[in-house]
């Protein structure tokens, strides 16, 4: 030991001389802490030595400066590890690689914090080793914070909801399981039982822990221990038959070091078959292949029995991280120097030489250089993020089968689960969606490829404690009977049928809640599940928001939304009932439209259709007869024009709609029942001051007060079906209620025996009834599946008909509150019809004006052009009979033109055009008598 200290002093002196000269020191010293005789330590020791040799042989990194290494054995003990760390600090190391244990790292981190010596661990994965508490601690491997999120992703991928965590009860185990609980909660899963194994436990202790864990419901076990404890654990689990079909074992990365570090002939893998385990992902490279060959050759030369594992790669990279940081530290002109801490001094009589512990003056600068690391090592890219964790962490997921492990996929924090290597996915956009998550098939314990259910009913001898409400009313739904063995009802039948469909036995113990005199509070029953007083609740429990926060509900087995039920009576008839289908406005507008359409058809048909001509009195009668006869499709006049037929088709369609609506409304008014209280729907009920009934103990009261803002003074609690009927029959004026708000199944039971009540308006909520279990209970999902099977097979309907069907009121009409049809229901139809009529008239007038223009032009052309050809008497006659060309005369002539038959107009125009042609060819002029006749015919 004295010679060793002398060597260190000489090296320190040489460094001081070099610093004084402003040159790089000839050597720098770093330390290493690990357990020599351990699975991780044996691989790491040789890897560190090889890394130091490679650094010293490199001509770029630390050129001219030798890297010296001092190692200390921590012996897997926090106490001994602390002593070894203090001895290492006495030798003035500027950085420490290790330790491999998270527990020792917690203690040593306090030492390096005080002495400003960076600590770079290649195996301490406890996530509680945070930079905020230990600023000089740096991790060159993947934190368990990342690994536990990988485990949670696997659990979520296979849709398991509860797991049992088996862990070593130290800082490493507790820190990892704490993160696992948070990661599972984010996936809507949970740890149902934590099985803690004390450190250095013997086989009996481990056996007791596993036996207790096996009594729980979960069959998904997550094992987070150290290698030595883990191998004993699986040996005992195999003896307890916990490696059989139905079990799932997910093991963290500690297991990856065991088969890698052991020669195949030395490791019995028969009792770890078909389990899943994680291994830090390190991409293949030439450097990695060369290192493996070098490590194996060196191990053979030194007769080392163990083999290389992944921690050897991280240890090798740790040396290079430190070497590169020191190189940059020296390049920046920093000098290696130490100073005395005045708080550390030797006490009188103490053999502890605390004064030999010095503070590294450049510790902060070297730490910053370590954080700037960006190299490619054996484990891939080595770079730290803002939280001082490695970037792009990834894991291999393996399935043990036989003597080998089969790769089933990868996990990375970049894209989650995949079958493609992470380095390929890094070149693509991240995709963590559920559909993108993939793994290859797995062979599970029991040599099956079928995914285990992941849980069983707890084998602790306790039946499922099922709470059942004992009600005074509606015993068709659920009845407590005379005790727990006599419960019955619709809900109980469905629950028992669903339990029988489960692929495993579930013993149930019904616990009747309530005295049978008054209805129990349903929210209190559900809350007893959250306090573990009950395991489940079966009855008419609605799935509402506040209950889902404290219990897990199954698939609804019946729709049970809220409806309003009110008393109804037969409508009294009257002599004028036939007028009730339409309002006064509707009658007036309909009559006006009949007349308007008749006038339009007369205008369109008058010039071409003899049936629309005659004396003024006949034409008025024709308009009215045609209009109103179309109501019965009995009109005798045929339409000849295209426009008339088009308008008639549209009008007949409108008449059809009016007739159908009138008939339906009149039928409804004469046959349906009317509401006795005037309540027609939810809005009307809320706005009125009338009292409202509700069922005692149900959520309806809170809904009416909190959601609909109805004053509590208006609410009347009711319990039995008879109380419902009496309150509705009495009505508000006699101390009853105007309506009752309740769920549909209760209303069905009420109306099956009381035919004078009817549902008002529509169902205004969409709740359903379900069975309640503890939060995240897998039994809820299995019972939901059973309910769907009952529905598909028709058994759910048969159970419903058994308890609900009563034909006593089936023939009654369920219509309520027929109302008059007003103009608002038809204004669109009437508007379209009117617009089409106006358009047809406009087209007709345009056609007439065009004809009149042609007629006038033809008349001018046909007038005598030679005044000498007409005798004086004829001219005098023309001037005597021809009116003055005034505006009034032109409009009168146009009306006369319109009143003439279109056939006559065409004949005159044809004759005039013929005469024009005759004049053009030199024919004799028309006689004066002919001109006078044409003029008179125009008049």
PDB file of N, CA and C in Angstrom, residues 870-933:
ATOM      1  N   UNK A 870    -108.818  53.684-103.137  1.00  0.00           N
ATOM      2  CA  UNK A 870    -109.931  53.580-102.189  1.00  0.00           C
ATOM      3  C   UNK A 870    -110.877  54.748-102.446  1.00  0.00           C
ATOM      4  N   UNK A 871    -112.134  54.463-102.571  1.00  0.00           N
ATOM      5  CA  UNK A 871    -113.075  55.532-102.819  1.00  0.00           C
ATOM      6  C   UNK A 871    -113.310  56.366-101.591  1.00  0.00           C
ATOM      7  N   UNK A 872    -113.871  57.500-101.797  1.00  0.00           N
ATOM      8  CA  UNK A 872    -114.030  58.481-100.724  1.00  0.00           C
ATOM      9  C   UNK A 872    -114.918  57.969 -99.623  1.00  0.00           C
ATOM     10  N   UNK A 873    -115.925  57.225-100.001  1.00  0.00           N
ATOM     11  CA  UNK A 873    -116.871  56.705 -98.984  1.00  0.00           C
ATOM     12  C   UNK A 873    -116.195  55.712 -98.053  1.00  0.00           C
ATOM     13  N   UNK A 874    -115.353  54.872 -98.625  1.00  0.00           N
ATOM     14  CA  UNK A 874    -114.668  53.854 -97.789  1.00  0.00           C
ATOM     15  C   UNK A 874    -113.728  54.514 -96.812  1.00  0.00           C
ATOM     16  N   UNK A 875    -112.980  55.565 -97.319  1.00  0.00           N
ATOM     17  CA  UNK A 875    -112.044  56.272 -96.442  1.00  0.00           C
ATOM     18  C   UNK A 875    -112.786  56.965 -95.325  1.00  0.00           C
ATOM     19  N   UNK A 876    -113.897  57.544 -95.682  1.00  0.00           N
ATOM     20  CA  UNK A 876    -114.689  58.230 -94.652  1.00  0.00           C
ATOM     21  C   UNK A 876    -115.158  57.253 -93.590  1.00  0.00           C
ATOM     22  N   UNK A 877    -115.542  56.040 -94.073  1.00  0.00           N
ATOM     23  CA  UNK A 877    -115.999  55.024 -93.112  1.00  0.00           C
ATOM     24  C   UNK A 877    -114.879  54.613 -92.169  1.00  0.00           C
ATOM     25  N   UNK A 878    -113.687  54.488 -92.691  1.00  0.00           N
ATOM     26  CA  UNK A 878    -112.540  54.070 -91.871  1.00  0.00           C
ATOM     27  C   UNK A 878    -112.245  55.123 -90.838  1.00  0.00           C
ATOM     28  N   UNK A 879    -112.219  56.399 -91.284  1.00  0.00           N
ATOM     29  CA  UNK A 879    -111.928  57.473 -90.334  1.00  0.00           C
ATOM     30  C   UNK A 879    -113.015  57.625 -89.300  1.00  0.00           C
ATOM     31  N   UNK A 880    -114.234  57.314 -89.704  1.00  0.00           N
ATOM     32  CA  UNK A 880    -115.326  57.436 -88.741  1.00  0.00           C
ATOM     33  C   UNK A 880    -115.261  56.381 -87.649  1.00  0.00           C
ATOM     34  N   UNK A 881    -114.857  55.178 -88.013  1.00  0.00           N
ATOM     35  CA  UNK A 881    -114.848  54.047 -87.046  1.00  0.00           C
ATOM     36  C   UNK A 881    -113.536  53.864 -86.324  1.00  0.00           C
ATOM     37  N   UNK A 882    -112.446  54.381 -86.814  1.00  0.00           N
ATOM     38  CA  UNK A 882    -111.124  54.179 -86.201  1.00  0.00           C
ATOM     39  C   UNK A 882    -110.956  55.126 -85.028  1.00  0.00           C
ATOM     40  N   UNK A 883    -110.589  54.575 -83.799  1.00  0.00           N
ATOM     41  CA  UNK A 883    -110.393  55.436 -82.623  1.00  0.00           C
ATOM     42  C   UNK A 883    -109.074  56.161 -82.707  1.00  0.00           C
ATOM     43  N   UNK A 884    -108.978  57.158 -81.840  1.00  0.00           N
ATOM     44  CA  UNK A 884    -107.730  57.897 -81.784  1.00  0.00           C
ATOM     45  C   UNK A 884    -106.637  57.037 -81.196  1.00  0.00           C
ATOM     46  N   UNK A 885    -105.414  57.165 -81.684  1.00  0.00           N
ATOM     47  CA  UNK A 885    -104.287  56.332 -81.200  1.00  0.00           C
ATOM     48  C   UNK A 885    -103.789  56.813 -79.856  1.00  0.00           C
ATOM     49  N   UNK A 886    -104.561  56.545 -78.787  1.00  0.00           N
ATOM     50  CA  UNK A 886    -104.145  56.908 -77.419  1.00  0.00           C
ATOM     51  C   UNK A 886    -103.625  55.673 -76.713  1.00  0.00           C
ATOM     52  N   UNK A 887    -102.977  55.937 -75.507  1.00  0.00           N
ATOM     53  CA  UNK A 887    -102.436  54.818 -74.696  1.00  0.00           C
ATOM     54  C   UNK A 887    -103.575  53.919 -74.229  1.00  0.00           C
ATOM     55  N   UNK A 888    -104.713  54.537 -73.839  1.00  0.00           N
ATOM     56  CA  UNK A 888    -105.836  53.738 -73.389  1.00  0.00           C
ATOM     57  C   UNK A 888    -106.366  52.875 -74.509  1.00  0.00           C
ATOM     58  N   UNK A 889    -106.403  53.434 -75.698  1.00  0.00           N
ATOM     59  CA  UNK A 889    -106.880  52.636 -76.809  1.00  0.00           C
ATOM     60  C   UNK A 889    -105.975  51.472 -77.106  1.00  0.00           C
ATOM     61  N   UNK A 890    -104.663  51.669 -76.990  1.00  0.00           N
ATOM     62  CA  UNK A 890    -103.718  50.573 -77.239  1.00  0.00           C
ATOM     63  C   UNK A 890    -103.890  49.466 -76.228  1.00  0.00           C
ATOM     64  N   UNK A 891    -104.074  49.814 -74.907  1.00  0.00           N
ATOM     65  CA  UNK A 891    -104.258  48.779 -73.871  1.00  0.00           C
ATOM     66  C   UNK A 891    -105.570  48.025 -74.107  1.00  0.00           C
ATOM     67  N   UNK A 892    -106.615  48.780 -74.557  1.00  0.00           N
ATOM     68  CA  UNK A 892    -107.901  48.121 -74.825  1.00  0.00           C
ATOM     69  C   UNK A 892    -107.779  47.166 -75.999  1.00  0.00           C
ATOM     70  N   UNK A 893    -107.042  47.613 -77.008  1.00  0.00           N
ATOM     71  CA  UNK A 893    -106.820  46.721 -78.151  1.00  0.00           C
ATOM     72  C   UNK A 893    -106.058  45.470 -77.731  1.00  0.00           C
ATOM     73  N   UNK A 894    -105.066  45.646 -76.807  1.00  0.00           N
ATOM     74  CA  UNK A 894    -104.303  44.485 -76.327  1.00  0.00           C
ATOM     75  C   UNK A 894    -105.214  43.522 -75.587  1.00  0.00           C
ATOM     76  N   UNK A 895    -106.120  44.047 -74.741  1.00  0.00           N
ATOM     77  CA  UNK A 895    -107.043  43.184 -73.996  1.00  0.00           C
ATOM     78  C   UNK A 895    -107.989  42.461 -74.958  1.00  0.00           C
ATOM     79  N   UNK A 896    -108.429  43.202 -75.969  1.00  0.00           N
ATOM     80  CA  UNK A 896    -109.271  42.547 -76.968  1.00  0.00           C
ATOM     81  C   UNK A 896    -108.497  41.452 -77.692  1.00  0.00           C
ATOM     82  N   UNK A 897    -107.232  41.737 -77.946  1.00  0.00           N
ATOM     83  CA  UNK A 897    -106.386  40.735 -78.588  1.00  0.00           C
ATOM     84  C   UNK A 897    -106.241  39.488 -77.704  1.00  0.00           C
ATOM     85  N   UNK A 898    -106.049  39.722 -76.402  1.00  0.00           N
ATOM     86  CA  UNK A 898    -105.899  38.603 -75.478  1.00  0.00           C
ATOM     87  C   UNK A 898    -107.178  37.804 -75.374  1.00  0.00           C
ATOM     88  N   UNK A 899    -108.315  38.454 -75.419  1.00  0.00           N
ATOM     89  CA  UNK A 899    -109.588  37.774 -75.248  1.00  0.00           C
ATOM     90  C   UNK A 899    -109.947  36.921 -76.451  1.00  0.00           C
ATOM     91  N   UNK A 900    -109.380  37.230 -77.611  1.00  0.00           N
ATOM     92  CA  UNK A 900    -109.683  36.443 -78.802  1.00  0.00           C
ATOM     93  C   UNK A 900    -109.051  35.066 -78.709  1.00  0.00           C
ATOM     94  N   UNK A 901    -109.645  34.117 -79.380  1.00  0.00           N
ATOM     95  CA  UNK A 901    -109.065  32.793 -79.462  1.00  0.00           C
ATOM     96  C   UNK A 901    -107.735  32.852 -80.206  1.00  0.00           C
ATOM     97  N   UNK A 902    -106.837  32.073 -79.773  1.00  0.00           N
ATOM     98  CA  UNK A 902    -105.521  32.056 -80.398  1.00  0.00           C
ATOM     99  C   UNK A 902    -105.615  31.522 -81.821  1.00  0.00           C
ATOM    100  N   UNK A 903    -106.590  30.664 -82.072  1.00  0.00           N
ATOM    101  CA  UNK A 903    -106.759  30.095 -83.408  1.00  0.00           C
ATOM    102  C   UNK A 903    -107.206  31.165 -84.405  1.00  0.00           C
ATOM    103  N   UNK A 904    -108.106  32.091 -83.985  1.00  0.00           N
ATOM    104  CA  UNK A 904    -108.557  33.156 -84.849  1.00  0.00           C
ATOM    105  C   UNK A 904    -107.419  34.113 -85.179  1.00  0.00           C
ATOM    106  N   UNK A 905    -106.612  34.451 -84.151  1.00  0.00           N
ATOM    107  CA  UNK A 905    -105.488  35.354 -84.370  1.00  0.00           C
ATOM    108  C   UNK A 905    -104.550  34.769 -85.421  1.00  0.00           C
ATOM    109  N   UNK A 906    -104.298  33.492 -85.332  1.00  0.00           N
ATOM    110  CA  UNK A 906    -103.382  32.857 -86.285  1.00  0.00           C
ATOM    111  C   UNK A 906    -103.954  32.913 -87.706  1.00  0.00           C
ATOM    112  N   UNK A 907    -105.298  32.767 -87.882  1.00  0.00           N
ATOM    113  CA  UNK A 907    -105.907  32.817 -89.211  1.00  0.00           C
ATOM    114  C   UNK A 907    -105.762  34.213 -89.812  1.00  0.00           C
ATOM    115  N   UNK A 908    -106.025  35.252 -88.989  1.00  0.00           N
ATOM    116  CA  UNK A 908    -105.914  36.623 -89.495  1.00  0.00           C
ATOM    117  C   UNK A 908    -104.480  36.920 -89.909  1.00  0.00           C
ATOM    118  N   UNK A 909    -103.535  36.538 -89.062  1.00  0.00           N
ATOM    119  CA  UNK A 909    -102.132  36.787 -89.373  1.00  0.00           C
ATOM    120  C   UNK A 909    -101.716  36.039 -90.626  1.00  0.00           C
ATOM    121  N   UNK A 910    -102.255  34.861 -90.826  1.00  0.00           N
ATOM    122  CA  UNK A 910    -101.902  34.077 -92.010  1.00  0.00           C
ATOM    123  C   UNK A 910    -102.455  34.738 -93.263  1.00  0.00           C
ATOM    124  N   UNK A 911    -103.708  35.267 -93.193  1.00  0.00           N
ATOM    125  CA  UNK A 911    -104.316  35.915 -94.342  1.00  0.00           C
ATOM    126  C   UNK A 911    -103.577  37.192 -94.692  1.00  0.00           C
ATOM    127  N   UNK A 912    -103.165  37.940 -93.652  1.00  0.00           N
ATOM    128  CA  UNK A 912    -102.473  39.195 -93.903  1.00  0.00           C
ATOM    129  C   UNK A 912    -101.101  38.958 -94.536  1.00  0.00           C
ATOM    130  N   UNK A 913    -100.422  37.957 -94.072  1.00  0.00           N
ATOM    131  CA  UNK A 913     -99.130  37.645 -94.673  1.00  0.00           C
ATOM    132  C   UNK A 913     -99.288  37.211 -96.121  1.00  0.00           C
ATOM    133  N   UNK A 914    -100.378  36.507 -96.406  1.00  0.00           N
ATOM    134  CA  UNK A 914    -100.641  36.076 -97.783  1.00  0.00           C
ATOM    135  C   UNK A 914    -100.900  37.286 -98.676  1.00  0.00           C
ATOM    136  N   UNK A 915    -101.676  38.256 -98.169  1.00  0.00           N
ATOM    137  CA  UNK A 915    -101.957  39.458 -98.957  1.00  0.00           C
ATOM    138  C   UNK A 915    -100.675  40.266 -99.172  1.00  0.00           C
ATOM    139  N   UNK A 916     -99.830  40.293 -98.165  1.00  0.00           N
ATOM    140  CA  UNK A 916     -98.556  41.020 -98.307  1.00  0.00           C
ATOM    141  C   UNK A 916     -97.719  40.402 -99.420  1.00  0.00           C
ATOM    142  N   UNK A 917     -97.721  39.099 -99.453  1.00  0.00           N
ATOM    143  CA  UNK A 917     -96.962  38.426-100.513  1.00  0.00           C
ATOM    144  C   UNK A 917     -97.568  38.749-101.877  1.00  0.00           C
ATOM    145  N   UNK A 918     -98.891  38.854-101.926  1.00  0.00           N
ATOM    146  CA  UNK A 918     -99.551  39.153-103.201  1.00  0.00           C
ATOM    147  C   UNK A 918     -99.185  40.551-103.689  1.00  0.00           C
ATOM    148  N   UNK A 919     -99.164  41.516-102.773  1.00  0.00           N
ATOM    149  CA  UNK A 919     -98.782  42.874-103.139  1.00  0.00           C
ATOM    150  C   UNK A 919     -97.342  42.929-103.628  1.00  0.00           C
ATOM    151  N   UNK A 920     -96.486  42.148-102.999  1.00  0.00           N
ATOM    152  CA  UNK A 920     -95.084  42.168-103.406  1.00  0.00           C
ATOM    153  C   UNK A 920     -94.906  41.653-104.823  1.00  0.00           C
ATOM    154  N   UNK A 921     -95.783  40.818-105.314  1.00  0.00           N
ATOM    155  CA  UNK A 921     -95.656  40.248-106.655  1.00  0.00           C
ATOM    156  C   UNK A 921     -96.493  41.021-107.691  1.00  0.00           C
ATOM    157  N   UNK A 922     -97.045  42.202-107.302  1.00  0.00           N
ATOM    158  CA  UNK A 922     -97.791  43.045-108.261  1.00  0.00           C
ATOM    159  C   UNK A 922     -99.245  42.711-108.373  1.00  0.00           C
ATOM    160  N   UNK A 923     -99.751  41.996-107.508  1.00  0.00           N
ATOM    161  CA  UNK A 923    -101.171  41.643-107.542  1.00  0.00           C
ATOM    162  C   UNK A 923    -102.015  42.869-107.294  1.00  0.00           C
ATOM    163  N   UNK A 924    -103.289  42.798-107.647  1.00  0.00           N
ATOM    164  CA  UNK A 924    -104.206  43.919-107.441  1.00  0.00           C
ATOM    165  C   UNK A 924    -104.387  44.162-105.969  1.00  0.00           C
ATOM    166  N   UNK A 925    -104.656  45.459-105.645  1.00  0.00           N
ATOM    167  CA  UNK A 925    -104.838  45.832-104.245  1.00  0.00           C
ATOM    168  C   UNK A 925    -106.133  45.245-103.727  1.00  0.00           C
ATOM    169  N   UNK A 926    -106.187  44.988-102.418  1.00  0.00           N
ATOM    170  CA  UNK A 926    -107.440  44.475-101.862  1.00  0.00           C
ATOM    171  C   UNK A 926    -108.530  45.534-101.976  1.00  0.00           C
ATOM    172  N   UNK A 927    -109.715  45.049-102.052  1.00  0.00           N
ATOM    173  CA  UNK A 927    -110.857  45.943-102.179  1.00  0.00           C
ATOM    174  C   UNK A 927    -111.052  46.714-100.895  1.00  0.00           C
ATOM    175  N   UNK A 928    -111.661  47.882-101.009  1.00  0.00           N
ATOM    176  CA  UNK A 928    -111.933  48.664 -99.803  1.00  0.00           C
ATOM    177  C   UNK A 928    -112.806  47.912 -98.817  1.00  0.00           C
ATOM    178  N   UNK A 929    -113.720  47.120 -99.320  1.00  0.00           N
ATOM    179  CA  UNK A 929    -114.577  46.352 -98.431  1.00  0.00           C
ATOM    180  C   UNK A 929    -113.754  45.380 -97.594  1.00  0.00           C
ATOM    181  N   UNK A 930    -112.708  44.817 -98.232  1.00  0.00           N
ATOM    182  CA  UNK A 930    -111.870  43.840 -97.504  1.00  0.00           C
ATOM    183  C   UNK A 930    -111.081  44.513 -96.403  1.00  0.00           C
ATOM    184  N   UNK A 931    -110.555  45.697 -96.678  1.00  0.00           N
ATOM    185  CA  UNK A 931    -109.791  46.438 -95.668  1.00  0.00           C
ATOM    186  C   UNK A 931    -110.678  46.794 -94.492  1.00  0.00           C
ATOM    187  N   UNK A 932    -111.910  47.246 -94.804  1.00  0.00           N
ATOM    188  CA  UNK A 932    -112.840  47.620 -93.737  1.00  0.00           C
ATOM    189  C   UNK A 932    -113.221  46.415 -92.891  1.00  0.00           C
ATOM    190  N   UNK A 933    -113.358  45.278 -93.562  1.00  0.00           N
ATOM    191  CA  UNK A 933    -113.725  44.058 -92.812  1.00  0.00           C
ATOM    192  C   UNK A 933    -112.617  43.652 -91.860  1.00  0.00           C
TER     193      UNK A 933
END
